[in-house]
XYZ file of C-alpha atoms in Angstrom:
268
model
C 178.683 153.254 8.554
C 179.617 151.851 11.938
C 183.537 152.589 11.490
C 182.571 155.355 10.061
C 180.963 156.568 13.495
C 183.415 155.156 15.528
C 186.319 157.059 13.306
C 184.087 160.442 13.830
C 183.347 159.619 17.409
C 187.340 158.810 17.906
C 188.093 161.933 16.233
C 185.528 164.336 17.999
C 186.965 163.032 21.395
C 190.188 163.618 20.425
C 189.760 167.321 19.377
C 187.735 167.748 23.013
C 190.642 166.518 24.914
C 193.235 168.748 22.640
C 191.146 171.653 23.334
C 190.894 170.587 27.064
C 194.778 170.691 27.396
C 194.711 173.790 25.491
C 192.537 175.409 27.682
C 194.632 174.360 30.689
C 198.004 175.718 29.383
C 196.185 179.192 27.998
C 195.166 179.353 31.828
C 198.590 179.362 32.822
C 200.024 181.830 30.224
C 196.710 184.203 30.665
C 197.893 186.793 33.097
C 201.198 187.525 30.678
C 198.848 188.717 28.219
C 196.656 190.868 30.380
C 198.479 194.281 29.773
C 198.172 195.757 26.374
C 201.173 194.717 24.240
C 204.035 197.800 24.329
C 204.590 199.268 20.909
C 207.919 198.409 19.325
C 209.707 200.211 16.666
C 210.539 198.224 13.549
C 213.812 195.883 14.150
C 216.841 196.990 12.132
C 217.320 195.174 8.561
C 220.952 195.129 9.545
C 220.094 193.311 12.507
C 219.134 189.645 13.480
C 215.906 190.423 11.030
C 218.051 190.139 8.295
C 218.959 186.816 9.072
C 215.491 185.670 8.641
C 213.534 183.425 5.816
C 212.228 185.935 3.026
C 209.184 184.009 3.210
C 207.346 186.788 5.187
C 209.987 189.769 4.945
C 208.166 191.968 2.018
C 204.867 191.373 3.456
C 202.519 194.076 5.612
C 202.488 194.149 9.284
C 200.250 191.023 11.138
C 198.096 192.239 13.850
C 196.555 189.611 15.814
C 192.887 189.936 17.327
C 191.698 187.279 20.133
C 188.428 186.189 21.150
C 185.766 186.576 23.679
C 187.073 187.290 27.357
C 190.942 186.011 25.386
C 193.848 187.958 25.287
C 196.753 188.334 23.481
C 198.421 185.154 25.155
C 196.493 182.936 23.011
C 198.888 183.844 19.901
C 202.135 183.059 21.622
C 202.743 180.176 19.212
C 201.467 181.599 16.295
C 203.318 184.730 16.578
C 206.712 182.550 16.915
C 205.991 180.591 13.689
C 205.393 184.005 11.670
C 208.656 185.749 13.139
C 210.580 182.600 12.744
C 209.262 182.668 8.739
C 210.342 186.445 8.296
C 207.444 188.423 9.479
C 209.085 191.382 10.952
C 206.310 193.094 12.543
C 203.855 190.827 14.439
C 201.794 192.504 17.289
C 198.518 191.822 19.062
C 195.593 194.159 20.119
C 193.866 193.617 23.573
C 190.152 194.903 23.842
C 188.573 194.972 27.145
C 187.026 191.781 28.608
C 184.212 194.609 29.577
C 183.734 195.457 25.595
C 179.671 195.480 25.473
C 179.412 196.137 21.436
C 180.953 194.681 18.890
C 180.818 197.981 16.587
C 182.835 199.807 19.375
C 185.500 197.679 18.984
C 185.695 197.840 15.309
C 186.359 201.394 15.858
C 189.109 200.928 18.317
C 190.286 198.369 15.920
C 190.065 200.940 13.214
C 192.359 203.547 15.437
C 194.745 200.847 16.438
C 195.587 199.952 12.406
C 196.107 203.493 11.642
C 198.486 203.808 14.231
C 200.045 200.615 13.426
C 200.292 201.582 9.349
C 201.870 204.975 10.772
C 204.497 203.456 13.139
C 205.514 200.541 10.798
C 205.227 202.726 7.359
C 203.290 200.443 5.533
C 199.762 201.480 3.914
C 198.233 198.353 4.544
C 198.143 195.353 7.338
C 197.145 191.865 7.516
C 194.626 190.396 10.342
C 194.429 187.523 12.039
C 191.457 186.982 14.292
C 190.306 184.134 16.290
C 186.516 183.821 17.096
C 185.125 187.044 17.982
C 188.171 188.681 16.946
C 187.602 187.558 13.456
C 183.818 189.220 13.491
C 185.091 192.466 14.703
C 187.614 192.760 12.018
C 185.262 191.939 9.454
C 182.897 194.294 10.677
C 186.048 196.919 10.494
C 186.884 195.943 6.833
C 183.131 195.421 5.499
C 180.949 198.101 7.480
C 183.656 200.804 8.374
C 185.842 201.106 5.409
C 188.761 199.108 6.695
C 189.088 197.448 3.282
C 191.259 200.614 2.721
C 193.808 199.435 5.158
C 193.273 195.786 5.638
C 195.115 193.587 2.587
C 193.975 190.280 3.936
C 191.733 189.301 7.067
C 192.166 185.581 7.950
C 189.763 184.247 10.752
C 189.945 181.299 12.779
C 186.546 179.736 14.133
C 184.439 182.996 13.265
C 180.806 182.781 13.817
C 180.257 184.930 10.686
C 176.719 183.490 10.352
C 176.221 183.559 14.036
C 176.443 180.729 16.807
C 173.609 178.980 18.697
C 175.831 177.539 21.180
C 175.433 178.407 24.945
C 172.225 180.415 24.733
C 172.575 181.094 28.512
C 175.286 183.709 27.931
C 173.367 185.755 25.669
C 172.781 187.845 28.854
C 176.023 189.270 27.807
C 175.293 192.190 24.695
C 178.497 190.842 22.775
C 177.407 187.366 22.960
C 174.048 188.250 21.401
C 175.694 190.444 18.704
C 177.122 186.732 17.763
C 173.796 184.949 17.518
C 172.222 184.173 13.952
C 169.467 187.032 14.509
C 171.662 189.566 16.007
C 171.402 193.011 13.996
C 175.565 192.608 13.445
C 175.057 189.207 11.534
C 172.423 191.208 9.324
C 174.510 193.948 8.797
C 177.383 191.506 7.551
C 174.972 190.280 5.160
C 174.008 193.181 3.333
C 176.150 194.274 -0.358
C 179.886 195.245 0.339
C 180.610 196.148 -3.298
C 184.164 196.854 -4.351
C 185.606 195.317 -1.142
C 189.134 195.536 -1.362
C 189.980 193.138 1.350
C 190.802 189.434 0.783
C 189.285 186.661 3.018
C 190.149 183.493 4.370
C 188.357 181.561 6.822
C 189.761 178.704 8.744
C 186.987 176.287 10.024
C 186.852 173.060 11.524
C 183.907 170.305 12.022
C 184.991 169.554 15.486
C 184.573 173.192 16.561
C 182.084 172.819 19.230
C 181.510 176.594 19.916
C 180.647 177.385 16.386
C 176.898 175.841 15.954
C 176.564 174.956 12.978
C 180.455 174.289 12.374
C 179.663 175.900 9.075
C 178.914 179.438 10.406
C 182.824 179.718 10.635
C 182.801 179.744 7.081
C 182.271 183.002 4.785
C 179.269 183.302 2.587
C 179.114 186.491 0.846
C 178.858 187.208 -3.063
C 180.557 190.660 -2.652
C 183.664 189.135 -0.688
C 186.814 187.788 -2.094
C 186.700 184.946 0.293
C 188.405 181.298 0.766
C 187.166 178.902 3.042
C 190.016 176.251 4.425
C 188.664 172.915 6.280
C 190.781 171.678 8.817
C 190.504 168.304 10.033
C 189.848 167.594 14.026
C 190.826 170.978 15.312
C 188.860 172.337 18.141
C 187.799 175.578 18.621
C 190.563 176.800 21.427
C 193.269 174.700 19.336
C 192.793 176.876 16.448
C 195.308 179.329 17.109
C 197.865 177.004 18.295
C 197.680 174.406 15.914
C 200.772 173.762 13.691
C 198.830 172.718 10.419
C 196.682 175.973 10.858
C 199.653 178.092 11.024
C 201.367 176.943 7.837
C 197.964 177.418 6.335
C 197.908 181.066 7.663
C 201.140 181.809 6.403
C 200.476 180.126 2.953
C 197.325 182.487 2.886
C 199.348 185.416 3.542
C 202.244 184.722 1.314
C 199.845 184.014 -1.539
C 198.392 187.760 -0.976
C 201.750 188.872 -1.923
C 201.881 186.883 -4.765
C 198.789 187.882 -6.082
C 199.164 191.704 -5.847
C 202.648 192.395 -5.160
C 202.649 196.128 -5.586
C 199.567 197.333 -3.715
C 199.803 195.022 -1.034
C 203.498 194.960 0.193
C 204.071 198.940 -0.194
C 206.211 200.633 2.334
C 206.800 204.205 2.627
C 209.700 203.605 5.063
């Protein structure tokens, strides 16, 4: 037992140190992601995209949604990974750091998804949300009819059952909505019959922002949900970890294999 405790402590310390390094790097990159991303037209099939691997070429567009007081710069490495493996349309949505209501953020997300679909010519999108971003996306899918537009929802360190961390921050309204006893968490526990979105939740026992760590798992009888545990990855490291990125690509590819006709429809 003593050896196991030492190994656990060492792994936890390592995850904390990596998270600290990620925080420093992200603070440097943060200014580059403050402005909303400029919408880009789809790349030509005869251009450089045609030479990319075929792994992601048939997939719907991917929309990335950051966490609390963050911005799209957190997804620099994940975007690069998806583009390198053939995903042609990958964009990130910034919501305001002054956002005080998760439901309003879900409405904004819904409008952006509609615009994204219209611009790319796809009926559905995939969403990857980190922390609060995953909770906003789940609310949109489960409570605002977003399952009609979202094929796959992937969450990274998202407080699906609420987190008890940092009670002093509960003065912020949206932090209160991430508490276990919030109305939002209660709404997400309500029945969600015939929800069409496949959900994949990545969680880590080393995530010190999720208290308890298992709150980052999706447990709901009506949802098609898969929970993926990753070893020794802290909260801030989840969007930049190479193993997590590979797992995200695998999950998106699995969705295409499961329903190729319904999930990769293009009207272009």
